[in-house]
Amino acid sequence: MQAAPVRATAIPSFTDALRAVESLLLSSGQRTARRNAWTSVLEDRRRAKDRDEAQRVVEQSFLARH
């Protein structure tokens, strides 16, 4: 009995599948705009997290002095 042939191509990830659908549905400019918007969302979240951390440090410093 022979072994089954080895599959040479990787199974696409869910992200790869979404990108393939995206490329069919959206023009290049729309894809770029969507990706830029998502990058902005992630950056806004990072800045908000940094602001929260800075606020905690300021409050702890204030409480430590009083």
Short mmCIF file of N, CA, C and O in Angstrom, two decimals, residues 11-58:
data_model
loop_
_atom_site.label_atom_id
_atom_site.label_comp_id
_atom_site.label_asym_id
_atom_site.label_seq_id
_atom_site.Cartn_x
_atom_site.Cartn_y
_atom_site.Cartn_z
N ILE A 11 -2.62 25.41 3.13
CA ILE A 11 -4.02 25.81 3.20
C ILE A 11 -4.05 27.29 3.59
O ILE A 11 -3.41 27.69 4.55
N PRO A 12 -4.78 28.11 2.83
CA PRO A 12 -4.80 29.54 3.15
C PRO A 12 -5.44 29.81 4.51
O PRO A 12 -6.36 29.11 4.92
N SER A 13 -4.92 30.82 5.18
CA SER A 13 -5.48 31.19 6.47
C SER A 13 -6.78 31.95 6.26
O SER A 13 -7.11 32.36 5.14
N PHE A 14 -7.49 32.16 7.32
CA PHE A 14 -8.73 32.94 7.27
C PHE A 14 -8.44 34.34 6.76
O PHE A 14 -9.18 34.89 5.94
N THR A 15 -7.32 34.93 7.23
CA THR A 15 -6.93 36.27 6.79
C THR A 15 -6.66 36.29 5.29
O THR A 15 -7.08 37.21 4.59
N ASP A 16 -5.97 35.27 4.79
CA ASP A 16 -5.72 35.19 3.35
C ASP A 16 -7.03 35.11 2.57
O ASP A 16 -7.17 35.74 1.52
N ALA A 17 -7.97 34.34 3.09
CA ALA A 17 -9.26 34.21 2.42
C ALA A 17 -10.01 35.55 2.40
O ALA A 17 -10.58 35.93 1.38
N LEU A 18 -9.97 36.27 3.53
CA LEU A 18 -10.63 37.59 3.57
C LEU A 18 -9.99 38.56 2.58
O LEU A 18 -10.68 39.32 1.91
N ARG A 19 -8.67 38.53 2.50
CA ARG A 19 -7.98 39.41 1.56
C ARG A 19 -8.33 39.07 0.12
O ARG A 19 -8.45 39.96 -0.73
N ALA A 20 -8.51 37.80 -0.17
CA ALA A 20 -8.89 37.39 -1.52
C ALA A 20 -10.28 37.91 -1.86
O ALA A 20 -10.51 38.45 -2.95
N VAL A 21 -11.22 37.78 -0.92
CA VAL A 21 -12.58 38.29 -1.13
C VAL A 21 -12.53 39.81 -1.28
O VAL A 21 -13.20 40.39 -2.15
N GLU A 22 -11.74 40.46 -0.42
CA GLU A 22 -11.60 41.91 -0.48
C GLU A 22 -11.11 42.35 -1.85
O GLU A 22 -11.62 43.31 -2.42
N SER A 23 -10.13 41.65 -2.38
CA SER A 23 -9.57 42.04 -3.68
C SER A 23 -10.60 41.89 -4.80
O SER A 23 -10.56 42.63 -5.78
N LEU A 24 -11.54 40.96 -4.65
CA LEU A 24 -12.59 40.79 -5.65
C LEU A 24 -13.65 41.88 -5.54
O LEU A 24 -14.20 42.33 -6.55
N LEU A 25 -13.94 42.32 -4.31
CA LEU A 25 -15.04 43.25 -4.09
C LEU A 25 -14.65 44.72 -4.13
O LEU A 25 -15.48 45.56 -4.48
N LEU A 26 -13.43 45.04 -3.76
CA LEU A 26 -13.03 46.43 -3.65
C LEU A 26 -11.95 46.78 -4.67
O LEU A 26 -11.12 45.95 -5.01
N SER A 27 -11.97 48.01 -5.09
CA SER A 27 -10.89 48.47 -5.97
C SER A 27 -9.64 48.68 -5.14
O SER A 27 -9.67 48.71 -3.91
N SER A 28 -8.53 48.85 -5.81
CA SER A 28 -7.25 49.03 -5.12
C SER A 28 -7.28 50.23 -4.18
O SER A 28 -6.80 50.16 -3.05
N GLY A 29 -7.85 51.35 -4.63
CA GLY A 29 -7.92 52.55 -3.81
C GLY A 29 -8.76 52.34 -2.56
O GLY A 29 -8.44 52.83 -1.48
N GLN A 30 -9.86 51.60 -2.69
CA GLN A 30 -10.71 51.32 -1.54
C GLN A 30 -10.00 50.43 -0.53
O GLN A 30 -10.13 50.62 0.67
N ARG A 31 -9.26 49.45 -1.02
CA ARG A 31 -8.50 48.57 -0.12
C ARG A 31 -7.48 49.38 0.66
O ARG A 31 -7.34 49.22 1.87
N THR A 32 -6.77 50.26 -0.05
CA THR A 32 -5.76 51.09 0.60
C THR A 32 -6.41 51.99 1.65
O THR A 32 -5.91 52.12 2.77
N ALA A 33 -7.54 52.59 1.31
CA ALA A 33 -8.23 53.47 2.25
C ALA A 33 -8.68 52.70 3.48
O ALA A 33 -8.56 53.18 4.61
N ARG A 34 -9.21 51.49 3.29
CA ARG A 34 -9.67 50.69 4.42
C ARG A 34 -8.50 50.30 5.32
O ARG A 34 -8.59 50.39 6.54
N ARG A 35 -7.40 49.90 4.71
CA ARG A 35 -6.22 49.54 5.51
C ARG A 35 -5.67 50.74 6.25
O ARG A 35 -5.26 50.64 7.41
N ASN A 36 -5.65 51.90 5.60
CA ASN A 36 -5.19 53.11 6.27
C ASN A 36 -6.10 53.46 7.43
O ASN A 36 -5.63 53.88 8.50
N ALA A 37 -7.40 53.31 7.25
CA ALA A 37 -8.35 53.60 8.32
C ALA A 37 -8.13 52.66 9.50
O ALA A 37 -8.12 53.08 10.66
N TRP A 38 -7.91 51.38 9.21
CA TRP A 38 -7.69 50.42 10.30
C TRP A 38 -6.38 50.73 11.03
O TRP A 38 -6.32 50.65 12.26
N THR A 39 -5.35 51.09 10.30
CA THR A 39 -4.08 51.48 10.91
C THR A 39 -4.29 52.68 11.83
O THR A 39 -3.74 52.72 12.94
N SER A 40 -5.11 53.63 11.41
CA SER A 40 -5.41 54.79 12.25
C SER A 40 -6.16 54.39 13.52
O SER A 40 -5.88 54.91 14.60
N VAL A 41 -7.09 53.46 13.40
CA VAL A 41 -7.83 52.98 14.57
C VAL A 41 -6.86 52.35 15.57
O VAL A 41 -6.91 52.64 16.77
N LEU A 42 -5.96 51.51 15.08
CA LEU A 42 -5.00 50.86 15.97
C LEU A 42 -4.08 51.88 16.64
O LEU A 42 -3.77 51.77 17.83
N GLU A 43 -3.65 52.88 15.88
CA GLU A 43 -2.79 53.92 16.44
C GLU A 43 -3.54 54.75 17.47
O GLU A 43 -2.98 55.08 18.52
N ASP A 44 -4.80 55.06 17.22
CA ASP A 44 -5.62 55.79 18.20
C ASP A 44 -5.76 54.98 19.49
O ASP A 44 -5.68 55.54 20.59
N ARG A 45 -5.96 53.70 19.37
CA ARG A 45 -6.06 52.84 20.56
C ARG A 45 -4.76 52.84 21.34
O ARG A 45 -4.77 52.87 22.57
N ARG A 46 -3.63 52.79 20.63
CA ARG A 46 -2.34 52.80 21.31
C ARG A 46 -2.13 54.11 22.05
O ARG A 46 -1.70 54.13 23.20
N ARG A 47 -2.48 55.23 21.39
CA ARG A 47 -2.33 56.53 22.05
C ARG A 47 -3.24 56.65 23.27
O ARG A 47 -2.85 57.20 24.30
N ALA A 48 -4.46 56.14 23.17
CA ALA A 48 -5.38 56.17 24.30
C ALA A 48 -4.82 55.36 25.46
O ALA A 48 -4.90 55.78 26.63
N LYS A 49 -4.25 54.22 25.17
CA LYS A 49 -3.64 53.39 26.21
C LYS A 49 -2.47 54.14 26.86
O LYS A 49 -2.33 54.13 28.09
N ASP A 50 -1.66 54.80 26.04
CA ASP A 50 -0.54 55.59 26.57
C ASP A 50 -1.04 56.74 27.45
O ASP A 50 -0.46 57.02 28.50
N ARG A 51 -2.12 57.40 27.03
CA ARG A 51 -2.69 58.50 27.84
C ARG A 51 -3.19 57.98 29.17
O ARG A 51 -2.97 58.60 30.22
N ASP A 52 -3.87 56.84 29.15
CA ASP A 52 -4.37 56.25 30.40
C ASP A 52 -3.21 55.93 31.35
O ASP A 52 -3.29 56.21 32.55
N GLU A 53 -2.16 55.37 30.81
CA GLU A 53 -1.00 55.03 31.63
C GLU A 53 -0.36 56.30 32.20
O GLU A 53 0.00 56.35 33.39
N ALA A 54 -0.22 57.33 31.38
CA ALA A 54 0.36 58.59 31.86
C ALA A 54 -0.51 59.20 32.95
O ALA A 54 0.01 59.72 33.95
N GLN A 55 -1.83 59.13 32.79
CA GLN A 55 -2.74 59.66 33.81
C GLN A 55 -2.58 58.90 35.12
O GLN A 55 -2.55 59.52 36.19
N ARG A 56 -2.45 57.60 35.07
CA ARG A 56 -2.25 56.81 36.29
C ARG A 56 -0.95 57.20 36.99
O ARG A 56 -0.91 57.33 38.21
N VAL A 57 0.11 57.40 36.20
CA VAL A 57 1.40 57.78 36.78
C VAL A 57 1.28 59.14 37.47
O VAL A 57 1.77 59.33 38.59
N VAL A 58 0.62 60.10 36.82
CA VAL A 58 0.45 61.43 37.40
C VAL A 58 -0.35 61.34 38.69
O VAL A 58 0.00 61.95 39.71
#
